[in-house]
Coordinates of C-alpha atoms in Angstrom, one line a residue:
M1069 CA -6.3 17.6 15.6
H1070 CA -5.2 20.4 14.9
Q1071 CA -5.7 22.0 12.1
T1072 CA -2.0 22.4 10.9
N1073 CA -1.8 18.4 11.6
L1074 CA -4.5 17.6 9.4
E1075 CA -2.6 19.9 6.6
E1076 CA 0.2 18.1 7.2
L1077 CA -1.2 14.6 6.9
D1078 CA -3.0 15.5 3.6
T1079 CA 0.4 17.2 1.9
E1080 CA 1.8 13.6 2.8
W1081 CA -0.4 11.4 1.9
I1082 CA -0.9 13.6 -1.7
D1083 CA 3.0 13.0 -1.4
L1084 CA 2.9 9.5 -0.9
I1085 CA -0.5 9.3 -4.4
M1086 CA 1.6 11.5 -6.1
S1087 CA 5.5 9.3 -6.2
A1088 CA 2.7 5.9 -6.7
R1089 CA 1.6 7.5 -9.8
K1090 CA 4.8 8.3 -11.1
M1091 CA 6.2 4.9 -10.6
G1092 CA 3.7 4.2 -12.9
F1093 CA 0.4 2.7 -10.9
T1094 CA -2.7 3.8 -11.6
M1095 CA -5.0 5.4 -9.3
D1096 CA -7.5 1.9 -9.7
E1097 CA -4.4 0.0 -8.3
I1098 CA -3.5 2.5 -5.5
R1099 CA -7.0 2.6 -4.3
A1100 CA -7.0 -1.7 -4.3
F1101 CA -4.0 -1.3 -2.1
L1102 CA -5.9 1.3 0.6
R1103 CA -8.8 -0.8 0.8
S1104 CA -6.8 -4.4 1.5
P1105 CA -3.0 -3.1 1.4
F1106 CA -2.6 -7.1 3.8
Q1107 CA -4.2 -8.9 1.3
T1108 CA -1.7 -11.1 -0.6
T1109 CA -1.2 -11.9 -3.8
Q1110 CA -1.7 -15.6 -4.9
K1111 CA 1.7 -15.7 -6.2
S1112 CA 2.9 -14.0 -3.3
Q1113 CA 0.7 -17.1 -1.0
N1114 CA 2.6 -20.0 -3.3
S1115 CA 5.6 -18.5 -2.3
T1116 CA 5.4 -19.0 1.0
E1117 CA 4.2 -22.1 1.3
N1118 CA 8.1 -23.3 1.0
D1119 CA 9.5 -21.1 3.6
P1120 CA 10.4 -22.5 6.8
C1121 CA 10.3 -19.4 8.2
M1122 CA 6.6 -19.0 7.4
S1123 CA 4.8 -23.1 8.6
P1124 CA 2.9 -22.7 11.7

């Protein structure tokens, strides 16, 4: 990757993190999301159990 692309990517990540902070997310919440973005909460799992679109 070229240096300018890396700098642009870094800027986009910084903007993303700053936006999350402005929305009230803590750094720990952001880190937890980035470590496991597809892990659902228990509440989310329960809400999809009765959804016919989500059945196997």
